[in-house]
């Protein structure tokens, strides 16, 4: 489903959310201005006998890689050929700045990079800014509840083609490292495991060197809701490795989308693993305010940009995010 990469640069990002020609419109990072993105959702089912499915990938996306996007494509193939689901959409949901993980660029930058990655390389993936807008950390279970609420309660599910509507099943898409943390005692609460795996389920993309069967063995109560997707072409690129390459001034071209590379270079992201990410974000916000004042724009509409705080230590929340 992913189209060829387009020649899009960071100059094409419209951080004001207005959109202009080939520019990618980004939503304001303000909860009061939030609007659920549904412009690429499938509106009518092709086969009403199947169960409509929505995939959600939660993570840092710092930065977005081709593997993040490729996971959705592998899942789409698996769903098409091996299940009774019909895929109606896919979302990237970047974690909020409150996660405070080493190497975590500010939310405004990560949303911008995700948006650049999907808008010009995919015809069905979307970025939901609700989670990164939040001032506090949002557990994965609550993120899935958010999608379930908007898809099934606000939008009323999906049209089956005969005028009736059907509820959409929401599921988590993740890498093999997630299922290993879920099977590790003390990392996840039993309540959250049951909420995520029991109510929603997960599609797991295997990774070389991981033993999926061993991890699933300790998750037997929810085994029927865990779908393992084999990587026919192995790819172990991660955001952590990308950040390491960037700090060493090595090329990351063809590992992450070109528009994301341009954005990183323009905003001097990942030059250091520590507080410099926040410093770069603050510098960007300062420049944005300066430009806005020069253009006689209301600076209050940009007050949330670039305020993500980067710290080296991780927070003592549940470890429910992919390592990349």
Short mmCIF file of C-alpha atoms in Angstrom, two decimals:
data_model
loop_
_atom_site.label_atom_id
_atom_site.label_comp_id
_atom_site.label_asym_id
_atom_site.label_seq_id
_atom_site.Cartn_x
_atom_site.Cartn_y
_atom_site.Cartn_z
CA UNK A 1 0.00 0.00 0.00
CA UNK A 2 2.97 2.33 0.37
CA UNK A 3 3.68 4.49 -2.67
CA UNK A 4 7.10 5.64 -3.87
CA UNK A 5 8.89 8.28 -1.82
CA UNK A 6 8.29 11.83 -3.02
CA UNK A 7 10.77 14.69 -3.15
CA UNK A 8 9.44 16.46 -0.06
CA UNK A 9 11.62 18.68 2.09
CA UNK A 10 11.17 20.05 5.59
CA UNK A 11 10.12 23.34 4.00
CA UNK A 12 6.92 21.56 2.99
CA UNK A 13 5.85 21.13 6.62
CA UNK A 14 3.04 23.49 7.56
CA UNK A 15 3.22 23.67 11.35
CA UNK A 16 0.21 25.99 11.46
CA UNK A 17 -2.04 23.26 10.08
CA UNK A 18 -3.39 25.33 7.19
CA UNK A 19 -2.04 23.30 4.29
CA UNK A 20 -0.82 24.83 1.06
CA UNK A 21 -0.30 22.95 -2.18
CA UNK A 22 2.30 20.24 -1.64
CA UNK A 23 2.87 21.19 2.00
CA UNK A 24 1.94 18.76 4.75
CA UNK A 25 -0.49 20.27 7.24
CA UNK A 26 0.33 19.55 10.87
CA UNK A 27 -2.29 19.90 13.61
CA UNK A 28 -1.79 22.53 16.34
CA UNK A 29 -0.23 20.88 19.41
CA UNK A 30 -3.07 22.08 21.59
CA UNK A 31 -5.65 19.72 23.16
CA UNK A 32 -8.39 22.35 22.80
CA UNK A 33 -7.84 22.35 19.02
CA UNK A 34 -7.76 18.56 18.67
CA UNK A 35 -9.64 16.95 15.81
CA UNK A 36 -9.54 13.21 15.22
CA UNK A 37 -7.87 12.55 11.83
CA UNK A 38 -10.10 10.34 9.69
CA UNK A 39 -9.35 11.57 6.16
CA UNK A 40 -7.82 8.24 5.11
CA UNK A 41 -10.15 5.87 6.94
CA UNK A 42 -11.98 3.41 4.76
CA UNK A 43 -15.61 4.57 4.72
CA UNK A 44 -17.39 1.46 3.40
CA UNK A 45 -16.42 -2.18 3.88
CA UNK A 46 -15.54 -4.28 0.84
CA UNK A 47 -16.68 -7.52 2.49
CA UNK A 48 -19.32 -7.04 5.22
CA UNK A 49 -18.92 -10.66 6.32
CA UNK A 50 -15.51 -9.80 7.78
CA UNK A 51 -14.64 -7.94 10.98
CA UNK A 52 -13.41 -4.36 10.37
CA UNK A 53 -10.01 -3.75 11.95
CA UNK A 54 -8.05 -0.62 12.88
CA UNK A 55 -4.31 -0.86 13.66
CA UNK A 56 -2.59 1.48 16.13
CA UNK A 57 1.18 1.66 16.65
CA UNK A 58 2.31 3.39 19.85
CA UNK A 59 5.92 4.39 20.32
CA UNK A 60 8.55 7.09 20.50
CA UNK A 61 9.09 7.45 16.72
CA UNK A 62 12.25 9.41 17.42
CA UNK A 63 12.75 9.42 14.50
CA UNK A 64 10.30 7.61 12.23
CA UNK A 65 11.99 4.83 10.23
CA UNK A 66 11.02 2.80 7.20
CA UNK A 67 10.54 -0.20 9.49
CA UNK A 68 7.82 1.68 11.38
CA UNK A 69 5.99 2.09 8.07
CA UNK A 70 6.89 -1.36 6.80
CA UNK A 71 5.33 -2.97 9.88
CA UNK A 72 1.94 -1.70 8.76
CA UNK A 73 2.44 -3.14 5.28
CA UNK A 74 3.49 -6.53 6.65
CA UNK A 75 0.45 -6.49 8.93
CA UNK A 76 -1.81 -5.56 6.01
CA UNK A 77 -0.59 -8.58 4.04
CA UNK A 78 -0.99 -10.89 7.03
CA UNK A 79 -4.51 -9.62 7.70
CA UNK A 80 -5.49 -9.98 4.05
CA UNK A 81 -4.26 -13.53 3.59
CA UNK A 82 -4.45 -15.09 7.06
CA UNK A 83 -7.41 -13.62 8.98
CA UNK A 84 -11.10 -12.81 8.72
CA UNK A 85 -10.45 -9.12 9.40
CA UNK A 86 -10.78 -6.29 6.90
CA UNK A 87 -8.26 -3.51 7.50
CA UNK A 88 -9.85 -0.05 7.40
CA UNK A 89 -6.98 2.15 8.60
CA UNK A 90 -3.72 2.54 10.49
CA UNK A 91 -2.40 5.15 12.93
CA UNK A 92 0.93 6.15 14.43
CA UNK A 93 0.50 7.52 17.95
CA UNK A 94 3.72 9.12 19.25
CA UNK A 95 4.23 9.13 23.01
CA UNK A 96 3.99 12.44 24.89
CA UNK A 97 7.00 14.40 26.13
CA UNK A 98 6.18 13.22 29.66
CA UNK A 99 7.75 9.85 28.79
CA UNK A 100 11.16 11.57 29.14
CA UNK A 101 13.18 8.88 27.43
CA UNK A 102 16.79 9.47 26.37
CA UNK A 103 16.86 10.47 22.71
CA UNK A 104 13.24 11.60 22.72
CA UNK A 105 12.87 14.70 20.55
CA UNK A 106 10.03 17.03 21.48
CA UNK A 107 6.50 16.02 20.55
CA UNK A 108 6.13 18.76 17.97
CA UNK A 109 9.18 17.45 16.11
CA UNK A 110 8.13 13.80 16.35
CA UNK A 111 4.61 14.53 15.11
CA UNK A 112 6.11 16.53 12.23
CA UNK A 113 8.45 13.67 11.29
CA UNK A 114 5.65 11.09 11.48
CA UNK A 115 3.42 13.31 9.38
CA UNK A 116 6.14 13.77 6.77
CA UNK A 117 6.76 10.03 6.72
CA UNK A 118 3.14 9.02 6.10
CA UNK A 119 1.62 11.84 4.07
CA UNK A 120 3.96 11.50 1.10
CA UNK A 121 4.87 7.80 1.27
CA UNK A 122 1.52 6.17 2.08
CA UNK A 123 -2.06 6.39 0.90
CA UNK A 124 -3.68 4.96 4.04
CA UNK A 125 -1.59 5.64 7.17
CA UNK A 126 -2.32 8.57 9.50
CA UNK A 127 -0.81 10.27 12.55
CA UNK A 128 -2.99 10.96 15.57
CA UNK A 129 -1.67 13.91 17.64
CA UNK A 130 -3.91 13.30 20.68
CA UNK A 131 -1.38 11.33 22.75
CA UNK A 132 1.64 13.62 22.13
CA UNK A 133 -0.54 16.64 22.96
CA UNK A 134 -1.02 15.45 26.52
CA UNK A 135 1.01 16.95 29.36
CA UNK A 136 1.10 13.65 31.23
CA UNK A 137 2.13 10.17 30.18
CA UNK A 138 -0.74 8.15 28.69
CA UNK A 139 -0.59 4.35 29.15
CA UNK A 140 -1.10 2.25 26.03
CA UNK A 141 -4.41 0.88 27.32
CA UNK A 142 -5.82 4.42 27.50
CA UNK A 143 -4.53 5.23 24.01
CA UNK A 144 -6.40 2.24 22.59
CA UNK A 145 -9.51 3.31 24.52
CA UNK A 146 -9.18 6.73 22.86
CA UNK A 147 -9.21 5.21 19.38
CA UNK A 148 -12.07 2.87 20.24
CA UNK A 149 -14.10 5.83 21.51
CA UNK A 150 -13.64 7.93 18.38
CA UNK A 151 -14.02 5.12 15.87
CA UNK A 152 -17.03 3.40 17.41
CA UNK A 153 -18.80 6.02 19.54
CA UNK A 154 -18.10 9.30 17.76
CA UNK A 155 -17.98 7.98 14.18
CA UNK A 156 -20.37 5.11 14.83
CA UNK A 157 -18.22 2.34 13.35
CA UNK A 158 -18.09 1.69 9.61
CA UNK A 159 -20.70 1.39 6.86
CA UNK A 160 -21.13 -2.22 5.74
CA UNK A 161 -22.44 -1.16 2.34
CA UNK A 162 -26.14 -1.79 2.91
CA UNK A 163 -26.83 1.21 5.12
CA UNK A 164 -26.04 -0.54 8.39
CA UNK A 165 -22.94 0.13 10.46
CA UNK A 166 -20.59 -2.27 12.17
CA UNK A 167 -18.31 -1.72 15.20
CA UNK A 168 -14.59 -1.63 14.39
CA UNK A 169 -12.11 -3.80 16.24
CA UNK A 170 -9.07 -1.81 17.42
CA UNK A 171 -5.75 -3.64 17.82
CA UNK A 172 -2.19 -2.75 18.80
CA UNK A 173 0.61 -3.16 16.24
CA UNK A 174 4.06 -3.63 17.75
CA UNK A 175 7.46 -5.25 17.45
CA UNK A 176 8.60 -8.44 19.12
CA UNK A 177 10.32 -6.55 21.94
CA UNK A 178 6.91 -5.47 23.25
CA UNK A 179 5.61 -9.00 23.69
CA UNK A 180 8.80 -9.83 25.61
CA UNK A 181 8.20 -6.99 28.06
CA UNK A 182 4.62 -8.19 28.46
CA UNK A 183 5.83 -11.67 29.36
CA UNK A 184 8.38 -10.35 31.88
CA UNK A 185 7.00 -10.47 35.45
CA UNK A 186 6.55 -7.08 37.12
CA UNK A 187 6.84 -4.94 33.99
CA UNK A 188 3.13 -4.78 33.17
CA UNK A 189 0.20 -4.95 35.54
CA UNK A 190 -2.21 -7.87 35.10
CA UNK A 191 -5.03 -5.35 34.69
CA UNK A 192 -3.36 -3.57 31.76
CA UNK A 193 -2.35 -6.84 30.11
CA UNK A 194 -5.93 -8.06 30.26
CA UNK A 195 -7.23 -4.73 28.98
CA UNK A 196 -4.83 -4.59 26.01
CA UNK A 197 -4.59 -8.26 25.07
CA UNK A 198 -8.04 -9.32 26.22
CA UNK A 199 -10.13 -6.46 24.85
CA UNK A 200 -8.05 -5.34 21.86
CA UNK A 201 -5.35 -7.87 21.01
CA UNK A 202 -2.06 -7.24 19.24
CA UNK A 203 -0.30 -7.92 15.96
CA UNK A 204 3.38 -8.58 16.61
CA UNK A 205 6.07 -8.32 13.95
CA UNK A 206 8.86 -10.75 14.71
CA UNK A 207 12.45 -9.59 15.00
CA UNK A 208 15.60 -11.62 14.37
CA UNK A 209 17.07 -13.04 17.57
CA UNK A 210 13.84 -13.01 19.57
CA UNK A 211 11.94 -16.09 20.73
CA UNK A 212 8.28 -15.23 20.22
CA UNK A 213 7.01 -18.66 21.27
CA UNK A 214 8.76 -18.40 24.63
CA UNK A 215 7.22 -14.98 25.26
CA UNK A 216 3.72 -16.07 24.26
CA UNK A 217 3.97 -19.16 26.47
CA UNK A 218 3.54 -16.98 29.56
CA UNK A 219 0.61 -15.10 27.99
CA UNK A 220 -1.64 -18.11 27.47
CA UNK A 221 -4.89 -16.45 28.69
CA UNK A 222 -4.70 -14.08 25.70
CA UNK A 223 -2.99 -16.31 23.13
CA UNK A 224 -5.97 -16.20 20.75
CA UNK A 225 -5.63 -12.40 20.52
CA UNK A 226 -1.91 -12.37 19.72
CA UNK A 227 -1.10 -12.53 16.01
CA UNK A 228 2.54 -13.11 15.06
CA UNK A 229 3.69 -11.72 11.71
CA UNK A 230 6.78 -13.25 10.17
CA UNK A 231 9.34 -10.96 8.55
CA UNK A 232 10.01 -12.58 5.19
CA UNK A 233 12.74 -10.00 4.55
CA UNK A 234 14.58 -9.28 7.79
CA UNK A 235 14.88 -5.64 8.82
CA UNK A 236 16.23 -4.68 12.24
CA UNK A 237 16.63 -0.93 11.76
CA UNK A 238 15.63 1.01 14.87
CA UNK A 239 15.37 4.63 15.93
CA UNK A 240 18.13 3.99 18.47
CA UNK A 241 20.52 2.92 15.70
CA UNK A 242 19.48 5.87 13.54
CA UNK A 243 20.25 8.31 16.37
CA UNK A 244 23.65 6.65 16.84
CA UNK A 245 24.44 7.03 13.13
CA UNK A 246 23.41 10.67 13.22
CA UNK A 247 25.58 11.44 16.24
CA UNK A 248 28.51 9.88 14.40
CA UNK A 249 27.66 11.93 11.29
CA UNK A 250 27.02 8.76 9.28
CA UNK A 251 24.48 8.48 6.47
CA UNK A 252 20.96 7.28 7.27
CA UNK A 253 19.64 7.69 3.74
CA UNK A 254 17.37 4.81 2.62
CA UNK A 255 16.93 3.81 6.27
CA UNK A 256 14.42 6.57 7.02
CA UNK A 257 12.28 8.64 4.60
CA UNK A 258 14.11 11.47 2.84
CA UNK A 259 11.69 14.16 4.11
CA UNK A 260 12.45 13.04 7.68
CA UNK A 261 16.19 13.34 7.02
CA UNK A 262 15.71 16.86 5.67
CA UNK A 263 13.66 17.79 8.73
CA UNK A 264 16.28 16.40 11.13
CA UNK A 265 19.05 18.32 9.39
CA UNK A 266 17.11 21.56 9.32
CA UNK A 267 16.29 21.42 13.03
CA UNK A 268 19.65 19.95 14.15
CA UNK A 269 18.02 17.00 15.90
CA UNK A 270 19.90 14.07 17.44
CA UNK A 271 23.30 15.75 17.32
CA UNK A 272 23.56 14.67 20.97
CA UNK A 273 21.53 12.06 22.86
CA UNK A 274 20.91 14.29 25.86
CA UNK A 275 19.34 17.69 26.48
CA UNK A 276 20.38 19.04 23.07
CA UNK A 277 17.18 17.67 21.55
CA UNK A 278 15.18 19.95 23.81
CA UNK A 279 17.59 22.80 23.11
CA UNK A 280 17.07 22.34 19.38
CA UNK A 281 13.31 22.35 19.93
CA UNK A 282 13.54 25.53 21.99
CA UNK A 283 15.64 27.19 19.29
CA UNK A 284 13.05 26.21 16.69
CA UNK A 285 10.23 27.62 18.82
CA UNK A 286 12.16 30.88 19.28
CA UNK A 287 12.70 31.17 15.54
CA UNK A 288 9.03 30.39 14.88
CA UNK A 289 7.96 33.13 17.29
CA UNK A 290 10.33 35.56 15.58
CA UNK A 291 8.95 34.67 12.16
CA UNK A 292 5.39 34.92 13.42
CA UNK A 293 6.00 38.38 14.86
CA UNK A 294 7.57 39.50 11.60
CA UNK A 295 4.48 38.30 9.77
CA UNK A 296 2.14 40.04 12.24
CA UNK A 297 0.70 36.70 13.32
CA UNK A 298 -0.69 36.02 16.76
CA UNK A 299 2.20 34.36 18.65
CA UNK A 300 -0.19 32.79 21.14
CA UNK A 301 -1.25 30.31 18.47
CA UNK A 302 2.30 28.90 18.49
CA UNK A 303 2.98 28.87 22.21
CA UNK A 304 3.03 25.06 22.50
CA UNK A 305 5.70 24.48 19.86
CA UNK A 306 9.11 23.15 20.86
CA UNK A 307 8.47 22.83 24.60
CA UNK A 308 9.24 19.12 24.91
CA UNK A 309 11.73 18.43 27.72
CA UNK A 310 14.47 15.91 27.07
CA UNK A 311 16.09 14.05 29.95
CA UNK A 312 18.53 11.16 30.01
CA UNK A 313 16.75 9.09 32.61
CA UNK A 314 13.48 7.33 31.89
CA UNK A 315 10.42 7.82 34.04
CA UNK A 316 9.21 5.18 36.45
CA UNK A 317 6.08 4.47 34.43
CA UNK A 318 5.23 1.08 32.98
CA UNK A 319 7.70 0.20 30.24
CA UNK A 320 5.15 -0.18 27.47
CA UNK A 321 6.90 1.53 24.58
CA UNK A 322 9.10 -0.01 21.87
CA UNK A 323 12.80 0.52 22.48
CA UNK A 324 13.09 2.33 19.15
#
